[in-house]
mmCIF file of C-alpha atoms and ligand atoms in Angstrom:
data_model
loop_
_atom_site.group_PDB
_atom_site.id
_atom_site.type_symbol
_atom_site.label_atom_id
_atom_site.label_comp_id
_atom_site.label_asym_id
_atom_site.label_seq_id
_atom_site.Cartn_x
_atom_site.Cartn_y
_atom_site.Cartn_z
ATOM 1 C CA UNK A 1 0.048 -0.231 0.528
ATOM 2 C CA UNK A 2 2.748 2.003 0.878
ATOM 3 C CA UNK A 3 4.905 1.295 -2.043
ATOM 4 C CA UNK A 4 1.927 2.115 -4.159
ATOM 5 C CA UNK A 5 1.187 5.661 -2.905
ATOM 6 C CA UNK A 6 5.203 6.136 -3.373
ATOM 7 C CA UNK A 7 4.586 5.171 -7.054
ATOM 8 C CA UNK A 8 1.105 8.007 -6.760
ATOM 9 C CA UNK A 9 3.879 11.057 -5.224
ATOM 10 C CA UNK A 10 6.283 9.743 -7.545
ATOM 11 C CA UNK A 11 4.775 10.855 -10.468
ATOM 12 C CA UNK A 12 3.867 14.444 -8.860
ATOM 13 C CA UNK A 13 8.306 14.889 -9.154
ATOM 14 C CA UNK A 14 8.370 13.141 -12.534
ATOM 15 C CA UNK A 15 5.764 15.569 -15.095
ATOM 16 C CA UNK A 16 6.269 19.435 -14.409
ATOM 17 C CA UNK A 17 4.124 19.966 -17.609
ATOM 18 C CA UNK A 18 0.613 18.231 -17.324
ATOM 19 C CA UNK A 19 1.293 18.829 -14.183
ATOM 20 C CA UNK A 20 -2.317 20.521 -12.102
ATOM 21 C CA UNK A 21 -3.210 23.621 -10.348
ATOM 22 C CA UNK A 22 -3.241 21.244 -7.305
ATOM 23 C CA UNK A 23 0.374 19.272 -8.198
ATOM 24 C CA UNK A 24 1.517 22.931 -8.475
ATOM 25 C CA UNK A 25 1.665 23.717 -5.030
ATOM 26 C CA UNK A 26 2.003 20.415 -3.207
ATOM 27 C CA UNK A 27 5.354 20.231 -5.424
ATOM 28 C CA UNK A 28 6.442 24.179 -4.555
ATOM 29 C CA UNK A 29 4.837 23.278 -0.465
ATOM 30 C CA UNK A 30 7.008 19.715 0.118
ATOM 31 C CA UNK A 31 10.506 21.877 -1.027
ATOM 32 C CA UNK A 32 9.389 24.606 1.459
ATOM 33 C CA UNK A 33 9.628 21.714 3.607
ATOM 34 C CA UNK A 34 12.170 19.970 2.381
ATOM 35 C CA UNK A 35 14.352 23.035 3.365
ATOM 36 C CA UNK A 36 12.616 23.950 6.615
ATOM 37 C CA UNK A 37 12.985 20.244 8.032
ATOM 38 C CA UNK A 38 16.832 19.475 6.074
ATOM 39 C CA UNK A 39 16.178 16.760 4.384
ATOM 40 C CA UNK A 40 18.645 17.761 1.730
ATOM 41 C CA UNK A 41 21.606 16.388 1.933
ATOM 42 C CA UNK A 42 24.961 16.242 -0.179
ATOM 43 C CA UNK A 43 27.243 13.561 -2.007
ATOM 44 C CA UNK A 44 30.703 14.223 -2.893
ATOM 45 C CA UNK A 45 32.404 12.772 -6.413
ATOM 46 C CA UNK A 46 35.741 12.726 -6.515
ATOM 47 C CA UNK A 47 37.658 13.811 -9.414
ATOM 48 C CA UNK A 48 40.648 12.532 -10.425
ATOM 49 C CA UNK A 49 43.757 13.805 -12.329
ATOM 50 C CA UNK A 50 45.070 10.894 -15.202
ATOM 51 C CA UNK A 51 48.580 11.560 -15.057
ATOM 52 C CA UNK A 52 49.400 12.163 -10.998
ATOM 53 C CA UNK A 53 46.770 8.851 -10.465
ATOM 54 C CA UNK A 54 45.928 11.506 -7.217
ATOM 55 C CA UNK A 55 41.920 12.910 -6.227
ATOM 56 C CA UNK A 56 42.537 17.278 -7.280
ATOM 57 C CA UNK A 57 38.545 17.895 -6.262
ATOM 58 C CA UNK A 58 34.773 16.702 -5.486
ATOM 59 C CA UNK A 59 31.565 17.745 -6.862
ATOM 60 C CA UNK A 60 28.656 18.431 -4.303
ATOM 61 C CA UNK A 61 25.932 16.798 -5.876
ATOM 62 C CA UNK A 62 22.333 16.831 -4.224
ATOM 63 C CA UNK A 63 20.026 15.606 -2.822
ATOM 64 C CA UNK A 64 16.811 14.728 -0.631
ATOM 65 C CA UNK A 65 16.256 12.141 2.167
ATOM 66 C CA UNK A 66 12.918 12.503 1.234
ATOM 67 C CA UNK A 67 10.680 11.149 4.356
ATOM 68 C CA UNK A 68 7.873 8.644 1.669
ATOM 69 C CA UNK A 69 10.067 8.298 -0.943
ATOM 70 C CA UNK A 70 13.155 8.073 -0.167
ATOM 71 C CA UNK A 71 16.443 9.476 -1.023
ATOM 72 C CA UNK A 72 16.446 11.086 -4.616
ATOM 73 C CA UNK A 73 17.887 12.508 -7.241
ATOM 74 C CA UNK A 74 18.044 15.900 -8.602
ATOM 75 C CA UNK A 75 16.959 15.480 -11.720
ATOM 76 C CA UNK A 76 13.993 14.259 -9.805
ATOM 77 C CA UNK A 77 13.649 17.760 -7.727
ATOM 78 C CA UNK A 78 15.677 19.756 -9.163
ATOM 79 C CA UNK A 79 13.917 21.467 -12.187
ATOM 80 C CA UNK A 80 10.721 22.226 -9.704
ATOM 81 C CA UNK A 81 13.260 24.054 -7.617
ATOM 82 C CA UNK A 82 13.560 25.976 -10.859
ATOM 83 C CA UNK A 83 10.771 26.755 -11.932
ATOM 84 C CA UNK A 84 9.175 27.990 -8.382
ATOM 85 C CA UNK A 85 12.211 30.190 -8.249
ATOM 86 C CA UNK A 86 13.577 27.490 -4.489
ATOM 87 C CA UNK A 87 16.762 26.968 -6.202
ATOM 88 C CA UNK A 88 18.407 29.839 -5.074
ATOM 89 C CA UNK A 89 17.614 28.867 -1.410
ATOM 90 C CA UNK A 90 17.887 25.699 -1.888
ATOM 91 C CA UNK A 91 21.202 26.975 -3.714
ATOM 92 C CA UNK A 92 22.499 28.676 -1.260
ATOM 93 C CA UNK A 93 22.309 26.144 1.228
ATOM 94 C CA UNK A 94 24.542 23.615 -1.357
ATOM 95 C CA UNK A 95 27.225 26.356 -1.499
ATOM 96 C CA UNK A 96 27.084 27.004 2.293
ATOM 97 C CA UNK A 97 27.257 23.253 2.640
ATOM 98 C CA UNK A 98 30.659 22.655 0.651
ATOM 99 C CA UNK A 99 31.874 25.170 1.743
ATOM 100 C CA UNK A 100 32.106 24.568 5.478
ATOM 101 C CA UNK A 101 32.686 20.420 4.743
ATOM 102 C CA UNK A 102 36.158 21.412 2.845
ATOM 103 C CA UNK A 103 37.459 23.751 5.538
ATOM 104 C CA UNK A 104 36.655 20.661 7.633
ATOM 105 C CA UNK A 105 38.209 18.199 5.093
ATOM 106 C CA UNK A 106 41.699 20.693 5.229
ATOM 107 C CA UNK A 107 40.944 21.820 9.142
ATOM 108 C CA UNK A 108 40.915 17.639 9.830
ATOM 109 C CA UNK A 109 44.736 17.256 7.957
ATOM 110 C CA UNK A 110 43.074 16.368 4.564
ATOM 111 C CA UNK A 111 45.759 18.121 1.822
ATOM 112 C CA UNK A 112 43.737 20.458 0.251
ATOM 113 C CA UNK A 113 41.318 19.754 -2.906
ATOM 114 C CA UNK A 114 38.570 21.878 -4.879
ATOM 115 C CA UNK A 115 35.469 21.373 -4.123
ATOM 116 C CA UNK A 116 32.756 21.539 -7.746
ATOM 117 C CA UNK A 117 29.187 23.273 -6.943
ATOM 118 C CA UNK A 118 26.799 23.330 -9.366
ATOM 119 C CA UNK A 119 24.776 26.701 -10.603
ATOM 120 C CA UNK A 120 21.771 27.119 -12.246
ATOM 121 C CA UNK A 121 20.261 29.213 -14.370
ATOM 122 C CA UNK A 122 18.355 31.280 -12.247
ATOM 123 C CA UNK A 123 20.761 31.605 -9.277
ATOM 124 C CA UNK A 124 23.540 33.078 -11.699
ATOM 125 C CA UNK A 125 20.219 35.483 -12.808
ATOM 126 C CA UNK A 126 19.121 36.061 -9.040
ATOM 127 C CA UNK A 127 21.054 39.773 -7.859
ATOM 128 C CA UNK A 128 22.964 39.352 -4.520
ATOM 129 C CA UNK A 129 24.435 36.243 -6.531
ATOM 130 C CA UNK A 130 27.419 37.179 -6.039
ATOM 131 C CA UNK A 131 27.634 38.600 -2.338
ATOM 132 C CA UNK A 132 25.890 35.591 -1.184
ATOM 133 C CA UNK A 133 29.045 33.455 -2.820
ATOM 134 C CA UNK A 134 30.852 35.767 -0.605
ATOM 135 C CA UNK A 135 29.075 35.786 2.019
ATOM 136 C CA UNK A 136 29.383 32.006 2.320
ATOM 137 C CA UNK A 137 33.040 32.396 2.268
ATOM 138 C CA UNK A 138 33.451 34.912 4.905
ATOM 139 C CA UNK A 139 31.529 32.362 6.642
ATOM 140 C CA UNK A 140 32.440 29.531 6.425
ATOM 141 C CA UNK A 141 36.387 30.358 5.685
ATOM 142 C CA UNK A 142 37.565 29.006 2.019
ATOM 143 C CA UNK A 143 39.355 30.687 0.460
ATOM 144 C CA UNK A 144 38.216 31.143 -2.691
ATOM 145 C CA UNK A 145 40.937 28.960 -4.965
ATOM 146 C CA UNK A 146 39.181 25.762 -3.447
ATOM 147 C CA UNK A 147 35.576 26.285 -5.283
ATOM 148 C CA UNK A 148 35.569 26.470 -8.385
ATOM 149 C CA UNK A 149 31.475 27.374 -9.747
ATOM 150 C CA UNK A 150 30.301 24.605 -12.254
ATOM 151 C CA UNK A 151 28.150 26.282 -15.372
ATOM 152 C CA UNK A 152 26.072 25.542 -17.614
ATOM 153 C CA UNK A 153 26.856 26.730 -21.426
ATOM 154 C CA UNK A 154 23.372 28.449 -20.963
ATOM 155 C CA UNK A 155 24.641 30.583 -18.508
ATOM 156 C CA UNK A 156 27.000 32.038 -20.696
ATOM 157 C CA UNK A 157 24.751 32.626 -23.874
ATOM 158 C CA UNK A 158 21.781 34.631 -22.447
ATOM 159 C CA UNK A 159 23.023 37.934 -21.994
ATOM 160 C CA UNK A 160 25.826 37.218 -22.402
ATOM 161 C CA UNK A 161 27.458 40.734 -21.478
ATOM 162 C CA UNK A 162 26.077 40.407 -18.065
ATOM 163 C CA UNK A 163 27.583 36.718 -17.786
ATOM 164 C CA UNK A 164 31.298 37.964 -18.617
ATOM 165 C CA UNK A 165 30.861 40.900 -16.115
ATOM 166 C CA UNK A 166 29.931 38.762 -13.741
ATOM 167 C CA UNK A 167 32.410 35.689 -13.781
ATOM 168 C CA UNK A 168 34.952 38.632 -14.534
ATOM 169 C CA UNK A 169 34.150 39.131 -10.954
ATOM 170 C CA UNK A 170 34.143 35.764 -9.799
ATOM 171 C CA UNK A 171 37.468 34.544 -11.383
ATOM 172 C CA UNK A 172 39.015 38.958 -9.004
ATOM 173 C CA UNK A 173 37.084 37.380 -5.876
ATOM 174 C CA UNK A 174 39.718 33.959 -6.765
ATOM 175 C CA UNK A 175 37.002 31.677 -7.234
ATOM 176 C CA UNK A 176 37.119 29.375 -10.343
ATOM 177 C CA UNK A 177 35.004 28.380 -13.096
ATOM 178 C CA UNK A 178 33.939 25.455 -15.090
ATOM 179 C CA UNK A 179 32.107 25.104 -18.166
ATOM 180 C CA UNK A 180 30.188 21.629 -17.439
ATOM 181 C CA UNK A 181 28.340 19.090 -19.356
ATOM 182 C CA UNK A 182 30.028 20.907 -22.617
ATOM 183 C CA UNK A 183 28.870 20.119 -26.232
ATOM 184 C CA UNK A 184 24.930 19.881 -25.050
ATOM 185 C CA UNK A 185 24.666 23.876 -25.543
ATOM 186 C CA UNK A 186 25.146 25.891 -28.549
ATOM 187 C CA UNK A 187 27.842 27.951 -27.755
ATOM 188 C CA UNK A 188 30.421 29.600 -30.517
ATOM 189 C CA UNK A 189 33.587 27.833 -29.271
ATOM 190 C CA UNK A 190 35.280 31.414 -30.042
ATOM 191 C CA UNK A 191 33.011 33.319 -27.162
ATOM 192 C CA UNK A 192 35.088 30.340 -25.550
ATOM 193 C CA UNK A 193 38.045 32.907 -24.729
ATOM 194 C CA UNK A 194 36.486 35.637 -23.621
ATOM 195 C CA UNK A 195 35.811 34.245 -20.515
ATOM 196 C CA UNK A 196 37.396 33.479 -17.299
ATOM 197 C CA UNK A 197 36.647 29.923 -17.547
ATOM 198 C CA UNK A 198 39.053 27.083 -16.215
ATOM 199 C CA UNK A 199 38.020 23.645 -16.799
ATOM 200 C CA UNK A 200 35.611 22.288 -19.388
ATOM 201 C CA UNK A 201 33.586 19.129 -17.904
ATOM 202 C CA UNK A 202 33.034 17.010 -21.423
ATOM 203 C CA UNK A 203 29.646 15.693 -20.879
ATOM 204 C CA UNK A 204 28.492 11.534 -20.402
ATOM 205 C CA UNK A 205 26.892 11.358 -23.460
ATOM 206 C CA UNK A 206 29.851 11.751 -25.979
ATOM 207 C CA UNK A 207 32.038 9.664 -22.863
ATOM 208 C CA UNK A 208 29.610 6.784 -22.820
ATOM 209 C CA UNK A 209 29.820 4.674 -26.196
ATOM 210 C CA UNK A 210 33.632 6.770 -26.736
ATOM 211 C CA UNK A 211 35.004 3.509 -27.304
ATOM 212 C CA UNK A 212 32.608 2.277 -29.993
ATOM 213 C CA UNK A 213 31.498 5.277 -31.603
ATOM 214 C CA UNK A 214 34.012 7.289 -34.440
ATOM 215 C CA UNK A 215 31.134 10.222 -34.575
ATOM 216 C CA UNK A 216 31.664 10.741 -29.455
ATOM 217 C CA UNK A 217 35.500 9.622 -30.142
ATOM 218 C CA UNK A 218 36.056 12.560 -32.612
ATOM 219 C CA UNK A 219 34.015 14.646 -31.111
ATOM 220 C CA UNK A 220 36.464 14.189 -27.298
ATOM 221 C CA UNK A 221 39.669 14.278 -29.187
ATOM 222 C CA UNK A 222 38.282 17.774 -30.619
ATOM 223 C CA UNK A 223 37.206 18.627 -27.562
ATOM 224 C CA UNK A 224 39.674 17.882 -25.561
ATOM 225 C CA UNK A 225 42.927 20.075 -28.985
ATOM 226 C CA UNK A 226 40.170 23.153 -28.003
ATOM 227 C CA UNK A 227 40.803 22.973 -24.310
ATOM 228 C CA UNK A 228 44.295 23.059 -24.155
ATOM 229 C CA UNK A 229 44.977 25.112 -26.813
ATOM 230 C CA UNK A 230 42.852 27.816 -24.716
ATOM 231 C CA UNK A 231 44.961 26.169 -22.091
ATOM 232 C CA UNK A 232 41.966 25.051 -20.883
ATOM 233 C CA UNK A 233 41.644 21.864 -18.060
ATOM 234 C CA UNK A 234 39.882 19.182 -19.870
ATOM 235 C CA UNK A 235 37.024 17.022 -17.172
ATOM 236 C CA UNK A 236 35.815 13.306 -18.315
ATOM 237 C CA UNK A 237 32.786 12.928 -16.982
ATOM 238 C CA UNK A 238 30.661 9.801 -16.491
ATOM 239 C CA UNK A 239 33.368 7.169 -16.949
ATOM 240 C CA UNK A 240 32.644 4.070 -16.165
ATOM 241 C CA UNK A 241 35.307 1.472 -17.396
ATOM 242 C CA UNK A 242 39.101 1.207 -18.222
ATOM 243 C CA UNK A 243 38.331 0.861 -21.912
ATOM 244 C CA UNK A 244 37.573 5.119 -21.706
ATOM 245 C CA UNK A 245 39.910 5.475 -19.283
ATOM 246 C CA UNK A 246 42.950 4.587 -21.362
ATOM 247 C CA UNK A 247 40.901 6.331 -24.339
ATOM 248 C CA UNK A 248 41.053 9.036 -22.373
ATOM 249 C CA UNK A 249 44.437 8.906 -21.333
ATOM 250 C CA UNK A 250 45.521 8.737 -25.171
ATOM 251 C CA UNK A 251 43.702 11.816 -25.929
ATOM 252 C CA UNK A 252 45.631 13.820 -22.750
ATOM 253 C CA UNK A 253 43.044 14.107 -20.807
ATOM 254 C CA UNK A 254 43.218 16.252 -18.318
ATOM 255 C CA UNK A 255 41.697 14.743 -15.192
ATOM 256 C CA UNK A 256 37.766 12.028 -14.758
ATOM 257 C CA UNK A 257 34.780 11.789 -12.669
ATOM 258 C CA UNK A 258 32.949 7.962 -12.867
ATOM 259 C CA UNK A 259 31.692 5.561 -11.201
ATOM 260 C CA UNK A 260 35.042 3.633 -12.112
ATOM 261 C CA UNK A 261 36.675 5.766 -9.775
ATOM 262 C CA UNK A 262 33.278 6.138 -7.623
ATOM 263 C CA UNK A 263 30.223 6.877 -7.355
ATOM 264 C CA UNK A 264 29.199 10.391 -5.445
ATOM 265 C CA UNK A 265 28.762 9.262 -1.449
ATOM 266 C CA UNK A 266 28.167 10.745 1.342
ATOM 267 C CA UNK A 267 30.576 13.231 3.782
ATOM 268 C CA UNK A 268 31.666 11.044 5.814
ATOM 269 C CA UNK A 269 32.265 7.512 3.402
ATOM 270 C CA UNK A 270 33.873 10.224 1.173
ATOM 271 C CA UNK A 271 36.051 11.424 4.384
ATOM 272 C CA UNK A 272 37.191 8.237 5.061
ATOM 273 C CA UNK A 273 38.221 8.110 0.917
ATOM 274 C CA UNK A 274 40.160 11.036 1.633
ATOM 275 C CA UNK A 275 41.945 10.011 5.540
ATOM 276 C CA UNK A 276 43.131 6.336 2.953
ATOM 277 C CA UNK A 277 44.236 7.986 0.146
ATOM 278 C CA UNK A 278 46.937 10.047 2.236
ATOM 279 C CA UNK A 279 48.116 7.366 4.325
ATOM 280 C CA UNK A 280 48.963 6.961 0.847
ATOM 281 C CA UNK A 281 51.252 9.238 0.223
HETATM 282 P P1 C2E B 301 25.792 17.454 -13.341
HETATM 283 O O1 C2E B 301 26.701 18.151 -12.022
HETATM 284 O O2 C2E B 301 26.380 17.120 -15.135
HETATM 285 O O3 C2E B 301 26.120 16.259 -12.218
HETATM 286 C C1 C2E B 301 26.850 15.238 -13.335
HETATM 287 C C2 C2E B 301 26.363 13.688 -12.877
HETATM 288 O O4 C2E B 301 26.675 12.127 -13.605
HETATM 289 C C3 C2E B 301 25.556 13.728 -11.484
HETATM 290 O O5 C2E B 301 24.049 13.226 -11.643
HETATM 291 C C4 C2E B 301 25.839 12.211 -11.347
HETATM 292 O O6 C2E B 301 25.504 11.351 -10.392
HETATM 293 C C5 C2E B 301 26.282 10.788 -12.271
HETATM 294 N N1 C2E B 301 27.729 10.525 -12.879
HETATM 295 C C6 C2E B 301 28.574 10.799 -12.402
HETATM 296 N N2 C2E B 301 29.624 9.406 -12.943
HETATM 297 C C7 C2E B 301 28.767 8.675 -13.464
HETATM 298 C C8 C2E B 301 29.072 7.717 -14.217
HETATM 299 O O7 C2E B 301 29.781 7.548 -14.256
HETATM 300 N N3 C2E B 301 27.490 7.502 -15.536
HETATM 301 C C9 C2E B 301 26.694 7.777 -14.980
HETATM 302 N N4 C2E B 301 25.521 6.792 -15.373
HETATM 303 N N5 C2E B 301 26.594 8.411 -14.199
HETATM 304 C C10 C2E B 301 27.657 9.228 -13.821
HETATM 305 P P2 C2E B 301 23.403 13.205 -10.814
HETATM 306 O O8 C2E B 301 24.005 13.559 -9.261
HETATM 307 O O9 C2E B 301 21.932 12.160 -10.289
HETATM 308 O O10 C2E B 301 23.029 15.270 -10.786
HETATM 309 C C11 C2E B 301 22.604 15.602 -11.937
HETATM 310 C C12 C2E B 301 22.370 17.025 -12.211
HETATM 311 O O11 C2E B 301 21.788 17.613 -11.586
HETATM 312 C C13 C2E B 301 24.059 17.529 -12.652
HETATM 313 O O12 C2E B 301 24.444 17.152 -13.491
HETATM 314 C C14 C2E B 301 23.513 18.723 -12.179
HETATM 315 O O13 C2E B 301 23.090 19.298 -13.412
HETATM 316 C C15 C2E B 301 22.383 18.748 -10.973
HETATM 317 N N6 C2E B 301 23.271 19.314 -10.007
HETATM 318 C C16 C2E B 301 22.900 18.187 -9.250
HETATM 319 N N7 C2E B 301 23.496 19.153 -7.798
HETATM 320 C C17 C2E B 301 23.056 20.302 -8.225
HETATM 321 C C18 C2E B 301 23.301 21.560 -7.320
HETATM 322 O O14 C2E B 301 23.997 21.288 -5.825
HETATM 323 N N8 C2E B 301 23.073 22.600 -7.415
HETATM 324 C C19 C2E B 301 22.241 22.428 -8.827
HETATM 325 N N9 C2E B 301 22.006 23.533 -9.546
HETATM 326 N N10 C2E B 301 22.219 21.394 -9.711
HETATM 327 C C20 C2E B 301 22.481 20.275 -9.045
HETATM 328 MG MG1 MG B 302 28.221 18.969 -12.380
HETATM 329 MG MG1 MG B 303 27.488 17.467 -15.888
HETATM 330 MG MG1 MG B 304 24.206 17.470 -15.458
#
């Protein structure tokens, strides 16, 4: 019975379009309550440098520990949070949590690593965007150079002049910026050089069949070559097999992120992983 009900509720989260007024109100209310009741959790996925084999950073990925539906992945609630404007307070919570976790790892004596945080267009457009980031960095005591903002091409393309000005401001604060899901948007590659971006994350959709699709292999090869000629780092998302890893290594891809090394994990498990890796040094 509970399971059946769970499945019905689940439906509400999967169809934004076609939801009734009641369902919209229900969803908005549940998200608000979830923020209020601290039901969100951050998981962390390591980013590994291919040259050194070292963990160079973590990506913070939000989950919703729903009291009835269990652990929900961001695809089930981020689009809704964006639609209802709740992505701004949720994003601020994510940022604060991620920064303070990274600071905690450093305070434990672990070698500092980067902390990548995803940002939606809606957050980027919020008037307090830069101020909020500055405030969170100050509060948590994290050195800005360890914070990396992951934005998609859509952020950059909407209003280019404003976007560049904003990115420059962040860059001057010492924050790193990377382009997420690269290759999925419509950006003209030539514009890239105007952005103070450090890293390009090659979208998982190109990596998935990299060993069997000559098109995907060609696109990935081109993205890495372009990144390097612009003096940017390239990181591959969603690396699951040794075959993918070997191919990316042959292309001189700088880093990988994916299940091959680790799935996104809760903070305590990541802490254990970091402590073990550090002991190996
Ligand atoms: P993303 O930023 O591109 O994150 C990478 C996604 O790929 C994550 O999904 C991650 O779990 C998944 N992934 C990593 N390695 C592998 C792999 O080897 N194989 C496969 N199949 N998948 C892999 P996740 O955690 O479900 O997040 C989905 C998206 O939700 C993220 O894509 C990001 O766009 C968004 N998101 C997550 N957390 C936040 C957040 O705090 N704020 C905002 N605005 N968006 C977020
Ligand atoms: Mg990301
Ligand atoms: Mg991505
Ligand atoms: Mg994505």
